[in-house]
């Protein structure tokens, strides 16, 4: 195998079609050369560096076939180098050398013609590496020639170098149309939870057999993203290597900014001024906000702990009426974010690729990963819930006696494949456009403005990445004899504490399921819990709480804190107490969820007062009419 590409430059955008190739003759007059076309030796004398056409990396061309077989004919007309040169030597690692010539500037076709002339009579089985991988220019080895790199397969075929935004082009992702995107097939996924993945948007971008070569392929920077300490046990260690055009550190200093809403607050004050109360709380559906994007529409409602010592969690609701700007990105140093859409699909762009997240799906964005949230359908508002985990990370719960399968299966989790933009200058600080990056740090917001896109990761590998999951794939387990099982049987993801079996946060769902228990009160029973329970409703109705005005409805929420008694409302109880106990499927078209935590959570001023959604009559409405069924037994004494 040839050496990996290390100095291929892509700065040829804006150079249009080159003129047709001219044959060089000994008596050609100087005036036959096009203006601006240089002699390669003059470039060396003046110290002018070459930049190569990126299109040569993805021609899919077999060197013993005519260049006319290249699928995208337009790239053949592109100039091979910038500045354009009259001729240049093309050197193969094993010693062969050919020369490409054109007085009006050597094009990609000129280079391919010169190579084809040497290999056109060779059979396929005579070529160990039959496909062109690209060219490399190394001024330290030779200013006046390029190194030719070959590969075993065709790789990714070339497409037009110009970005396309075609409003009429539509693809369908799981039956939902998605339009107006700049990268075809941007929604590609790798399947598995906690798996090791590797992905590259351009063939050859990942280095072979090492993480940080002296000169990474394609002139990229290697950057390690660590989700755990370097010395974490191997089975817990989470990290990914990113190969990007510019490193993430290349930005001006961050400066504090005012919070976009009262629930976040300048300096993170709302988190430090929580109200810890034992009362049961329930909220009406939270308002939409047509003027907010995902970040400004994110409202802290409850939480506990301290992100500076990486302990605890925070619970949010969000409402977005517009997309984040195309040149905006956000990240949190505080923790890992679990997003639960309730209304409106989210088009989430992360450094590591795209995620389309709709209601009845969830996504998790790890600590530190930069991302941008757009509305998948512009004009359709989005609303939902989120939990930020300051401590540890989400994992699949242990199955114990259930066995090796059930609940959420690892194969159904999806991670994005690499996808990138090119928008930068000659250095990190002189690009043509400004990108705003907002960071969350100790529950306060900071901002910097940089001159290059943060979405420039061409390839990555590792086991620390964003992912999504379709809640419809959850394999519900329940009783087939008697008694209602503990809600832990519905856990999708868990964030364990240091104490076995106790979670900083569990994400639990109550999807459609069959109830068949004999002589059993089938809804959840009345209970007081050492865990705090924050519930939301994605769609439909919940079998233990009635909907309607003042009830538990989609877009609303409830909180039952540590040891606060709760359970079915009076109507649900009476209905279940008197129901005919035949097999029944509950929750058709419905899904409720719960953020369950071992922590005593506080509620923000916004959650208690400003949002004006707290149902003051919740307790009375739910349990004020609970009936007394007790009857004193008569005891006969002898």
Coordinates of C-alpha atoms in Angstrom, one line a residue:
X1 CA 0.0 0.0 0.0
X2 CA 1.3 3.5 -0.8
X3 CA 2.0 6.1 1.9
X4 CA -1.1 8.1 3.1
X5 CA -1.7 11.5 1.6
X6 CA -0.3 14.1 3.9
X7 CA -0.1 17.4 2.0
X8 CA -3.1 17.4 -0.4
X9 CA -4.7 20.9 -0.2
X10 CA -8.2 21.7 -1.2
X11 CA -7.9 25.4 -1.8
X12 CA -9.0 25.4 -5.5
X13 CA -12.6 26.5 -5.1
X14 CA -13.5 29.3 -7.4
X15 CA -11.2 28.2 -10.2
X16 CA -13.4 27.5 -13.2
X17 CA -12.9 25.3 -16.3
X18 CA -9.5 25.3 -17.8
X19 CA -9.0 25.6 -21.5
X20 CA -8.4 22.6 -23.7
X21 CA -5.1 20.9 -23.5
X22 CA -2.5 22.2 -26.0
X23 CA 0.3 20.2 -27.4
X24 CA 3.7 21.6 -26.7
X25 CA 6.2 22.1 -29.6
X26 CA 9.8 23.2 -29.6
X27 CA 9.0 26.4 -31.5
X28 CA 6.0 27.5 -29.5
X29 CA 6.1 31.2 -29.0
X30 CA 6.0 32.6 -25.4
X31 CA 2.8 34.3 -26.1
X32 CA 1.1 30.9 -26.4
X33 CA 1.2 30.5 -22.7
X34 CA -1.8 31.8 -20.7
X35 CA -1.4 34.7 -18.4
X36 CA -0.7 33.6 -14.8
X37 CA 0.6 30.2 -15.8
X38 CA 3.9 29.6 -14.1
X39 CA 7.1 27.7 -14.7
X40 CA 7.5 25.3 -11.9
X41 CA 11.2 26.2 -11.4
X42 CA 10.2 29.9 -11.1
X43 CA 7.8 28.9 -8.3
X44 CA 10.6 27.3 -6.4
X45 CA 12.9 30.2 -6.9
X46 CA 10.3 32.6 -5.6
X47 CA 9.2 30.3 -2.8
X48 CA 5.6 30.2 -4.0
X49 CA 3.8 27.1 -2.6
X50 CA 1.5 24.8 -4.6
X51 CA -2.1 23.9 -3.7
X52 CA -3.7 20.8 -5.2
X53 CA -7.2 20.2 -6.5
X54 CA -9.1 18.2 -3.9
X55 CA -11.1 16.5 -6.7
X56 CA -8.2 14.3 -7.4
X57 CA -8.8 12.4 -4.2
X58 CA -12.2 11.1 -5.3
X59 CA -12.1 10.4 -9.0
X60 CA -12.8 6.7 -8.7
X61 CA -10.5 6.3 -11.7
X62 CA -8.7 3.1 -12.7
X63 CA -5.3 4.0 -14.1
X64 CA -5.4 1.5 -17.0
X65 CA -8.6 3.0 -18.4
X66 CA -9.2 6.2 -20.2
X67 CA -9.7 9.3 -18.1
X68 CA -13.0 9.7 -20.0
X69 CA -14.4 6.9 -17.7
X70 CA -14.4 9.3 -14.7
X71 CA -18.0 9.7 -13.7
X72 CA -17.9 13.5 -13.1
X73 CA -16.4 14.9 -16.3
X74 CA -16.3 18.4 -15.0
X75 CA -13.5 17.7 -12.6
X76 CA -11.2 16.7 -15.6
X77 CA -11.3 20.4 -16.6
X78 CA -10.1 21.6 -13.2
X79 CA -6.6 22.9 -12.9
X80 CA -4.4 20.5 -11.1
X81 CA -2.5 23.1 -9.1
X82 CA -2.8 26.6 -7.9
X83 CA -1.0 28.6 -9.2
X84 CA -1.4 26.8 -12.6
X85 CA 1.9 25.5 -14.1
X86 CA 3.0 24.7 -17.6
X87 CA 4.3 21.2 -16.7
X88 CA 4.9 19.1 -13.6
X89 CA 6.5 15.7 -13.0
X90 CA 4.4 13.0 -11.4
X91 CA 6.4 10.6 -9.4
X92 CA 5.3 7.1 -8.3
X93 CA 6.7 5.7 -5.0
X94 CA 8.4 2.8 -6.8
X95 CA 10.4 5.1 -9.1
X96 CA 8.3 5.6 -12.2
X97 CA 8.0 9.2 -13.3
X98 CA 5.8 10.8 -16.0
X99 CA 5.3 14.5 -16.9
X100 CA 2.0 16.3 -17.5
X101 CA 2.1 19.4 -19.7
X102 CA -0.2 22.2 -20.8
X103 CA 1.0 25.7 -21.6
X104 CA -2.4 27.1 -20.5
X105 CA -2.1 25.3 -17.1
X106 CA -1.9 21.6 -16.4
X107 CA -5.4 20.2 -15.7
X108 CA -6.5 17.0 -13.9
X109 CA -7.1 15.5 -17.3
X110 CA -3.6 16.3 -18.4
X111 CA -2.2 14.4 -15.3
X112 CA -4.5 11.5 -15.9
X113 CA -3.6 11.3 -19.6
X114 CA 0.1 11.2 -18.7
X115 CA -0.5 8.3 -16.2
X116 CA -2.8 6.4 -18.5
X117 CA -0.2 6.5 -21.3
X118 CA 2.1 4.4 -19.0
X119 CA -0.6 1.9 -17.8
X120 CA -3.1 1.6 -20.7
X121 CA -1.6 -1.8 -21.8
X122 CA -1.5 -3.3 -18.3
X123 CA -4.2 -5.9 -17.4
X124 CA -6.1 -5.6 -14.2
X125 CA -4.4 -8.5 -12.6
X126 CA -1.0 -6.8 -13.2
X127 CA -1.9 -3.9 -10.9
X128 CA -1.8 -4.3 -7.2
X129 CA -3.1 -0.8 -6.6
X130 CA -5.2 0.0 -9.7
X131 CA -7.0 3.2 -8.6
X132 CA -5.9 6.8 -8.2
X133 CA -6.0 8.0 -4.6
X134 CA -4.7 11.4 -5.2
X135 CA -1.5 13.5 -5.3
X136 CA 0.9 14.8 -2.7
X137 CA 3.2 17.8 -2.9
X138 CA 6.1 17.8 -0.4
X139 CA 8.3 20.8 -0.9
X140 CA 10.9 19.3 1.4
X141 CA 11.4 16.4 -0.9
X142 CA 10.9 18.1 -4.2
X143 CA 9.4 21.4 -5.1
X144 CA 8.9 20.5 -8.8
X145 CA 7.1 17.2 -8.7
X146 CA 4.0 15.5 -7.2
X147 CA 3.9 12.1 -5.6
X148 CA 1.2 9.8 -7.1
X149 CA -0.8 7.7 -4.6
X150 CA -2.8 4.6 -5.6
X151 CA -5.3 2.5 -3.8
X152 CA -6.9 -1.0 -4.1
X153 CA -10.5 0.2 -4.6
X154 CA -12.3 3.1 -6.3
X155 CA -13.3 4.7 -3.1
X156 CA -16.0 7.4 -3.0
X157 CA -16.9 8.7 -6.5
X158 CA -16.5 12.4 -7.1
X159 CA -19.3 14.8 -7.1
X160 CA -19.5 18.4 -8.0
X161 CA -17.3 20.6 -5.8
X162 CA -19.9 23.3 -5.5
X163 CA -22.4 23.0 -2.7
X164 CA -25.9 22.4 -3.8
X165 CA -29.1 23.5 -2.1
X166 CA -31.9 22.2 -4.2
X167 CA -35.3 23.1 -2.8
X168 CA -36.9 20.6 -5.2
X169 CA -34.7 17.7 -4.1
X170 CA -36.3 15.5 -1.4
X171 CA -35.3 12.3 0.3
X172 CA -37.4 10.3 2.8
X173 CA -36.0 9.3 6.1
X174 CA -38.3 6.7 7.7
X175 CA -41.2 8.1 5.7
X176 CA -40.6 11.8 6.7
X177 CA -39.6 14.1 3.8
X178 CA -36.5 16.1 4.4
X179 CA -35.6 19.0 2.0
X180 CA -33.2 21.8 1.6
X181 CA -29.9 20.3 2.7
X182 CA -26.4 20.9 1.4
X183 CA -25.0 17.4 1.7
X184 CA -26.7 14.5 0.0
X185 CA -27.2 11.5 2.2
X186 CA -26.3 13.5 5.3
X187 CA -28.4 11.2 7.4
X188 CA -26.2 8.1 7.5
X189 CA -25.8 6.0 10.6
X190 CA -23.7 3.4 12.2
X191 CA -25.6 1.0 14.5
X192 CA -24.7 -0.1 18.0
X193 CA -24.4 1.3 21.6
X194 CA -20.9 1.7 23.2
X195 CA -19.4 0.4 20.0
X196 CA -16.1 1.5 18.5
X197 CA -16.7 3.2 15.2
X198 CA -14.6 4.7 12.5
X199 CA -15.9 6.9 9.6
X200 CA -14.4 9.1 7.0
X201 CA -16.1 11.6 4.6
X202 CA -13.2 11.4 2.2
X203 CA -11.4 8.1 1.5
X204 CA -7.9 8.1 3.1
X205 CA -8.7 10.7 5.7
X206 CA -8.2 8.3 8.6
X207 CA -4.5 7.4 9.4
X208 CA -3.6 3.7 9.3
X209 CA -2.4 1.9 12.4
X210 CA -1.9 5.0 14.5
X211 CA -3.8 7.9 15.9
X212 CA -1.4 10.9 15.6
X213 CA 1.1 10.6 12.8
X214 CA 3.6 13.3 12.3
X215 CA 1.7 14.5 9.2
X216 CA -1.9 13.3 9.3
X217 CA -3.6 12.4 5.9
X218 CA -4.8 15.2 3.7
X219 CA -3.1 17.9 5.8
X220 CA -5.6 17.5 8.6
X221 CA -5.1 18.0 12.3
X222 CA -5.5 15.1 14.7
X223 CA -7.5 16.1 17.9
X224 CA -8.4 13.7 20.7
X225 CA -11.8 14.1 22.4
X226 CA -11.8 12.5 25.8
X227 CA -15.0 11.7 27.6
X228 CA -13.3 10.0 30.6
X229 CA -10.0 10.3 32.3
X230 CA -7.0 8.9 30.4
X231 CA -6.5 6.4 33.2
X232 CA -10.1 5.2 33.4
X233 CA -10.4 1.4 33.2
X234 CA -10.4 0.1 29.7
X235 CA -14.0 -1.0 29.7
X236 CA -15.1 2.5 30.9
X237 CA -12.7 4.6 28.8
X238 CA -14.4 6.8 26.3
X239 CA -12.5 8.8 23.6
X240 CA -12.6 9.6 20.0
X241 CA -9.9 10.9 17.6
X242 CA -11.1 13.6 15.2
X243 CA -9.3 14.5 12.0
X244 CA -10.2 18.1 11.1
X245 CA -9.2 21.0 9.0
X246 CA -8.4 23.2 12.0
X247 CA -8.2 22.3 15.7
X248 CA -11.0 23.3 18.0
X249 CA -8.6 25.4 20.1
X250 CA -8.0 27.9 17.3
X251 CA -10.4 30.7 18.4
X252 CA -10.2 34.0 20.3
X253 CA -10.9 33.8 24.1
X254 CA -14.5 33.2 25.4
X255 CA -16.2 36.0 27.1
X256 CA -19.3 35.8 29.5
X257 CA -22.6 36.7 27.9
X258 CA -26.1 37.3 29.4
X259 CA -28.3 34.3 29.6
X260 CA -31.0 34.1 27.0
X261 CA -33.8 33.6 29.5
X262 CA -34.5 33.9 33.3
X263 CA -34.2 30.2 34.0
X264 CA -30.5 30.1 33.0
X265 CA -29.5 33.6 34.3
X266 CA -26.1 35.3 34.2
X267 CA -23.5 33.4 36.1
X268 CA -25.7 30.4 36.5
X269 CA -27.5 32.0 39.5
X270 CA -30.9 30.2 39.0
X271 CA -29.2 26.8 39.5
X272 CA -27.8 27.9 42.9
X273 CA -31.1 29.3 44.1
X274 CA -33.4 26.3 43.7
X275 CA -36.5 25.8 45.8
X276 CA -36.5 22.5 47.5
X277 CA -40.1 21.7 48.4
X278 CA -42.0 18.4 49.2
X279 CA -45.2 19.3 47.4
X280 CA -46.3 17.4 44.3
X281 CA -46.0 19.6 41.2
X282 CA -47.6 19.3 37.8
X283 CA -47.3 21.7 34.9
X284 CA -49.7 22.5 32.0
X285 CA -48.1 22.3 28.6
X286 CA -45.3 24.7 28.3
X287 CA -45.7 27.6 25.8
X288 CA -44.1 27.7 22.3
X289 CA -41.7 30.5 21.7
X290 CA -41.6 31.6 18.0
X291 CA -38.6 33.8 18.6
X292 CA -36.3 31.3 20.3
X293 CA -33.9 28.8 18.9
X294 CA -32.9 25.6 20.8
X295 CA -30.4 27.4 23.1
X296 CA -32.4 30.5 23.9
X297 CA -35.6 28.3 24.3
X298 CA -33.9 26.0 26.8
X299 CA -35.4 26.5 30.2
X300 CA -34.0 25.0 33.4
X301 CA -36.9 23.7 35.5
X302 CA -35.2 21.5 38.2
X303 CA -31.9 20.0 39.2
X304 CA -29.4 19.1 41.9
X305 CA -25.6 19.0 42.3
X306 CA -22.7 20.9 41.0
X307 CA -21.1 20.7 37.6
X308 CA -17.8 21.9 38.9
X309 CA -17.3 18.7 40.9
X310 CA -19.2 16.7 38.2
X311 CA -22.0 15.6 40.4
X312 CA -25.8 15.8 39.8
X313 CA -28.1 16.6 36.9
X314 CA -30.4 19.2 35.5
X315 CA -33.8 18.9 33.9
X316 CA -35.1 21.2 31.2
X317 CA -37.9 21.9 28.9
X318 CA -37.3 23.6 25.5
X319 CA -39.3 25.5 23.0
X320 CA -37.9 26.6 19.6
X321 CA -39.6 28.5 16.9
X322 CA -36.6 28.9 14.6
X323 CA -33.4 27.2 13.7
X324 CA -30.0 28.2 15.1
X325 CA -28.0 30.2 12.6
X326 CA -26.0 28.4 10.0
X327 CA -22.8 29.9 11.5
X328 CA -23.6 29.1 15.2
X329 CA -22.7 26.2 17.4
X330 CA -23.2 25.3 21.0
X331 CA -21.6 22.9 23.5
X332 CA -21.7 22.2 27.2
X333 CA -18.7 21.5 29.3
X334 CA -21.1 20.7 32.2
X335 CA -22.4 17.4 31.1
X336 CA -24.0 15.0 28.6
X337 CA -27.4 16.1 27.2
X338 CA -30.3 13.7 26.6
X339 CA -32.9 15.3 24.4
X340 CA -36.6 14.1 24.2
X341 CA -38.6 15.8 21.4
X342 CA -42.3 16.1 22.1
X343 CA -43.3 18.2 19.1
X344 CA -41.4 19.0 16.0
X345 CA -38.4 17.2 14.5
X346 CA -34.9 18.4 15.2
X347 CA -32.1 18.4 12.6
X348 CA -29.0 18.2 14.8
X349 CA -25.7 18.8 13.2
X350 CA -22.7 17.7 15.4
X351 CA -19.0 17.9 14.8
X352 CA -19.2 14.2 14.0
X353 CA -22.1 14.2 11.7
X354 CA -25.9 14.7 11.4
X355 CA -28.8 13.3 13.5
X356 CA -32.4 13.6 12.6
X357 CA -34.4 13.4 15.8
X358 CA -38.2 13.3 15.8
X359 CA -40.8 12.8 18.5
X360 CA -40.7 9.2 19.8
X361 CA -36.9 9.3 19.2
X362 CA -34.2 10.6 21.6
X363 CA -30.6 11.7 21.1
X364 CA -27.7 12.0 23.5
X365 CA -24.9 14.6 22.9
X366 CA -21.8 14.0 24.9
X367 CA -20.1 16.6 27.1
X368 CA -18.0 18.9 25.0
X369 CA -19.3 18.0 21.5
X370 CA -20.2 21.1 19.5
X371 CA -23.5 21.0 17.7
X372 CA -26.2 23.1 16.0
X373 CA -30.0 22.5 16.2
X374 CA -32.2 23.3 13.2
X375 CA -35.9 22.7 12.8
X376 CA -36.3 19.9 10.4
X377 CA -39.4 21.5 9.0
X378 CA -39.0 25.3 9.0
X379 CA -42.1 27.0 10.3
X380 CA -43.1 24.1 12.5
X381 CA -42.2 24.8 16.1
X382 CA -40.4 22.3 18.3
X383 CA -40.9 21.5 21.9
X384 CA -39.6 18.9 24.3
X385 CA -37.6 17.9 27.3
X386 CA -33.9 17.5 28.2
X387 CA -31.8 16.1 31.0
X388 CA -28.2 17.2 31.5
X389 CA -26.0 14.7 33.3
X390 CA -23.1 16.3 35.2
X391 CA -21.9 12.9 36.6
X392 CA -20.8 10.0 34.5
X393 CA -22.6 9.1 31.3
X394 CA -25.6 7.1 30.1
X395 CA -25.3 3.4 29.7
X396 CA -27.7 0.6 29.0
X397 CA -29.1 -0.9 32.2
X398 CA -28.0 -4.3 33.4
X399 CA -30.6 -6.9 32.6
X400 CA -29.9 -9.3 35.5
X401 CA -32.4 -12.2 35.6
X402 CA -34.1 -10.9 32.4
X403 CA -31.1 -12.4 30.6
X404 CA -29.2 -11.3 27.5
X405 CA -31.9 -9.6 25.6
X406 CA -34.8 -7.1 26.2
X407 CA -35.5 -3.5 26.9
X408 CA -33.3 -1.3 24.6
X409 CA -31.1 -3.4 22.3
X410 CA -27.6 -2.1 21.5
X411 CA -28.1 -2.7 17.8
X412 CA -30.9 -0.1 17.6
X413 CA -28.8 2.9 18.7
X414 CA -27.5 5.0 15.8
X415 CA -24.4 7.1 15.5
X416 CA -23.6 9.6 12.7
X417 CA -21.0 9.2 10.0
X418 CA -18.5 11.9 9.3
X419 CA -19.7 15.0 7.4
X420 CA -17.9 18.3 7.1
X421 CA -17.8 21.8 5.6
X422 CA -14.9 23.7 4.3
X423 CA -14.9 27.4 5.3
X424 CA -11.6 28.8 6.5
X425 CA -8.8 31.0 5.4
X426 CA -5.0 30.5 5.1
X427 CA -4.9 30.5 8.9
X428 CA -7.4 30.0 11.7
X429 CA -7.9 33.7 12.3
X430 CA -8.3 35.0 8.7
X431 CA -11.3 33.2 7.3
X432 CA -13.9 34.9 5.2
X433 CA -16.8 34.3 7.6
X434 CA -17.5 34.5 11.3
X435 CA -18.8 31.6 13.4
X436 CA -20.3 32.1 16.9
X437 CA -19.6 29.3 19.3
X438 CA -21.4 29.4 22.7
X439 CA -20.2 27.3 25.6
X440 CA -22.0 26.3 28.8
X441 CA -19.5 26.3 31.7
X442 CA -20.7 25.9 35.3
X443 CA -24.2 26.8 34.3
X444 CA -23.1 30.1 32.8
X445 CA -22.8 30.9 29.1
X446 CA -19.7 32.1 27.3
X447 CA -19.1 33.0 23.7
X448 CA -16.4 33.4 21.1
X449 CA -16.4 34.4 17.4
X450 CA -14.0 32.4 15.2
X451 CA -13.1 32.7 11.5
X452 CA -13.6 29.1 10.5
X453 CA -16.4 26.5 10.7
X454 CA -16.5 24.3 13.8
X455 CA -18.0 21.5 11.6
X456 CA -14.8 20.6 9.8
X457 CA -14.2 17.0 11.0
X458 CA -13.4 15.0 7.9
X459 CA -13.0 11.7 9.7
X460 CA -13.2 10.3 13.2
X461 CA -12.8 7.0 15.1
X462 CA -13.6 6.0 18.7
X463 CA -16.3 5.2 21.2
X464 CA -17.3 8.7 22.3
X465 CA -19.9 10.2 20.0
X466 CA -23.5 11.5 19.8
X467 CA -26.2 9.0 19.1
X468 CA -30.0 8.6 18.7
X469 CA -32.6 5.9 19.5
X470 CA -36.1 5.1 18.3
X471 CA -38.3 4.5 21.3
X472 CA -40.6 2.4 19.2
X473 CA -37.9 -0.3 19.2
X474 CA -38.0 -0.7 23.0
X475 CA -38.8 -4.3 24.0
X476 CA -41.2 -3.9 26.9
X477 CA -41.0 -6.5 29.7
X478 CA -43.8 -7.0 32.2
X479 CA -45.6 -9.4 34.5
X480 CA -47.5 -12.4 33.0
X481 CA -48.8 -13.6 36.3
X482 CA -49.7 -11.0 39.0
X483 CA -48.7 -7.6 40.4
X484 CA -47.5 -4.5 38.6
X485 CA -43.7 -4.5 38.2
X486 CA -41.4 -1.7 39.4
X487 CA -41.0 1.1 36.9
X488 CA -37.3 0.2 36.6
X489 CA -38.4 -2.5 34.2
X490 CA -39.0 0.2 31.6
X491 CA -35.5 1.8 31.8
X492 CA -34.0 2.8 28.5
X493 CA -30.8 4.4 29.7
X494 CA -29.2 4.7 33.1
X495 CA -26.5 6.9 34.6
X496 CA -25.3 4.9 37.6
X497 CA -24.0 6.5 40.8
X498 CA -21.2 5.1 42.9
X499 CA -23.7 2.9 44.8
X500 CA -24.7 -0.2 42.9
X501 CA -28.3 -0.2 41.7
X502 CA -28.8 3.5 42.4
X503 CA -28.9 6.0 39.5
X504 CA -28.0 9.6 39.3
X505 CA -30.5 9.5 36.5
X506 CA -32.6 6.9 34.8
X507 CA -34.5 7.5 31.6
X508 CA -37.7 5.4 31.8
X509 CA -40.5 5.2 29.3
X510 CA -44.1 3.9 29.5
X511 CA -44.9 2.8 25.9
X512 CA -47.9 0.8 24.6
X513 CA -47.9 -2.6 26.3
X514 CA -50.1 -5.5 27.3
X515 CA -51.5 -5.9 30.8
X516 CA -52.5 -9.4 31.8
X517 CA -51.9 -9.7 35.5
X518 CA -54.4 -11.8 37.4
X519 CA -56.1 -10.3 40.5
X520 CA -53.9 -7.3 40.0
X521 CA -54.3 -3.5 40.3
X522 CA -52.7 -2.9 36.9
X523 CA -51.7 0.8 36.9
X524 CA -48.7 2.0 39.0
X525 CA -49.5 1.7 42.6
X526 CA -49.5 4.5 45.2
X527 CA -46.0 5.0 46.6
X528 CA -43.4 7.2 48.2
X529 CA -39.9 6.9 46.7
X530 CA -36.4 7.7 47.8
X531 CA -35.9 8.7 44.2
X532 CA -37.2 11.9 42.6
X533 CA -39.5 11.4 39.6
X534 CA -39.8 14.1 36.9
X535 CA -42.4 12.9 34.3
X536 CA -43.3 14.2 30.8
X537 CA -45.8 13.0 28.2
X538 CA -44.7 12.8 24.6
X539 CA -48.0 11.9 23.1
X540 CA -51.4 10.3 23.9
X541 CA -52.6 9.7 27.5
X542 CA -51.0 8.1 30.5
X543 CA -52.9 5.2 32.1
X544 CA -52.4 6.4 35.7
X545 CA -53.4 10.0 35.1
X546 CA -56.3 11.5 33.2
X547 CA -55.8 14.2 30.6
X548 CA -58.0 17.2 29.8
X549 CA -58.0 20.6 31.4
X550 CA -55.9 20.5 34.5
X551 CA -54.7 17.0 33.8
X552 CA -51.5 15.3 32.6
X553 CA -51.3 16.1 28.9
X554 CA -48.6 16.1 26.2
X555 CA -46.1 18.9 26.6
X556 CA -46.7 19.2 30.3
X557 CA -44.8 17.6 33.2
X558 CA -44.9 16.6 36.8
X559 CA -42.4 16.3 39.7
X560 CA -42.7 14.0 42.7
X561 CA -39.7 14.7 44.9
X562 CA -38.0 12.5 47.4
X563 CA -40.6 10.8 49.6
X564 CA -43.5 12.8 48.2
X565 CA -46.5 10.5 48.0
X566 CA -48.1 10.0 44.6
X567 CA -50.0 7.5 42.5
X568 CA -53.1 7.2 40.3
X569 CA -55.7 10.0 40.4
X570 CA -59.1 9.1 41.8
X571 CA -60.7 8.4 38.4
X572 CA -57.9 6.2 37.2
X573 CA -57.9 4.3 40.5
X574 CA -61.6 3.7 40.5
X575 CA -61.6 2.6 36.9
X576 CA -58.7 0.1 37.4
X577 CA -60.2 -1.1 40.7
X578 CA -63.5 -2.1 39.0
X579 CA -62.1 -3.1 35.6
X580 CA -62.7 -6.5 34.1
X581 CA -59.4 -8.3 34.3
X582 CA -59.0 -9.6 30.8
X583 CA -55.8 -9.0 28.6
X584 CA -55.8 -5.4 27.6
X585 CA -53.3 -3.3 25.7
X586 CA -52.8 0.2 27.2
X587 CA -51.1 3.2 25.8
X588 CA -52.0 2.8 22.2
X589 CA -50.6 6.0 20.5
X590 CA -49.1 7.1 23.8
X591 CA -45.7 7.4 25.5
X592 CA -44.9 8.9 28.8
X593 CA -41.4 9.1 30.2
X594 CA -39.6 9.7 33.5
X595 CA -36.3 11.2 34.6
X596 CA -35.7 9.4 37.8
X597 CA -32.9 10.5 40.1
X598 CA -31.6 9.5 43.5
X599 CA -31.1 13.2 44.2
X600 CA -33.5 15.6 45.9
X601 CA -34.1 18.1 43.1
X602 CA -34.8 21.8 43.5
X603 CA -37.1 23.9 41.2
X604 CA -36.2 27.2 39.7
X605 CA -38.1 30.5 40.0
X606 CA -39.0 30.1 36.4
X607 CA -40.4 26.6 37.0
X608 CA -42.4 27.7 40.0
X609 CA -43.6 31.1 39.0
X610 CA -42.5 32.7 35.8
X611 CA -43.7 30.1 33.4
X612 CA -47.2 30.3 35.0
X613 CA -47.9 26.7 34.2
X614 CA -48.0 25.1 37.6
X615 CA -51.3 23.5 38.3
X616 CA -52.3 25.0 41.7
X617 CA -55.1 22.4 42.2
X618 CA -53.0 19.4 41.2
X619 CA -53.3 17.6 44.6
X620 CA -56.9 18.4 45.0
X621 CA -57.7 17.4 41.4
X622 CA -55.9 14.1 41.6
X623 CA -56.5 12.9 45.2
X624 CA -59.0 15.2 46.9
X625 CA -61.9 12.8 46.0
X626 CA -60.1 9.6 46.9
X627 CA -62.8 7.4 48.4
X628 CA -62.7 5.4 51.6
X629 CA -63.3 1.7 50.8
X630 CA -62.3 0.4 54.3
X631 CA -64.8 -1.7 56.1
X632 CA -64.3 -2.8 59.7
X633 CA -64.5 -6.6 59.9
X634 CA -66.7 -8.2 62.5
X635 CA -64.7 -10.6 64.7
X636 CA -66.5 -13.4 66.5
X637 CA -64.9 -14.2 69.8
X638 CA -65.5 -17.6 71.5

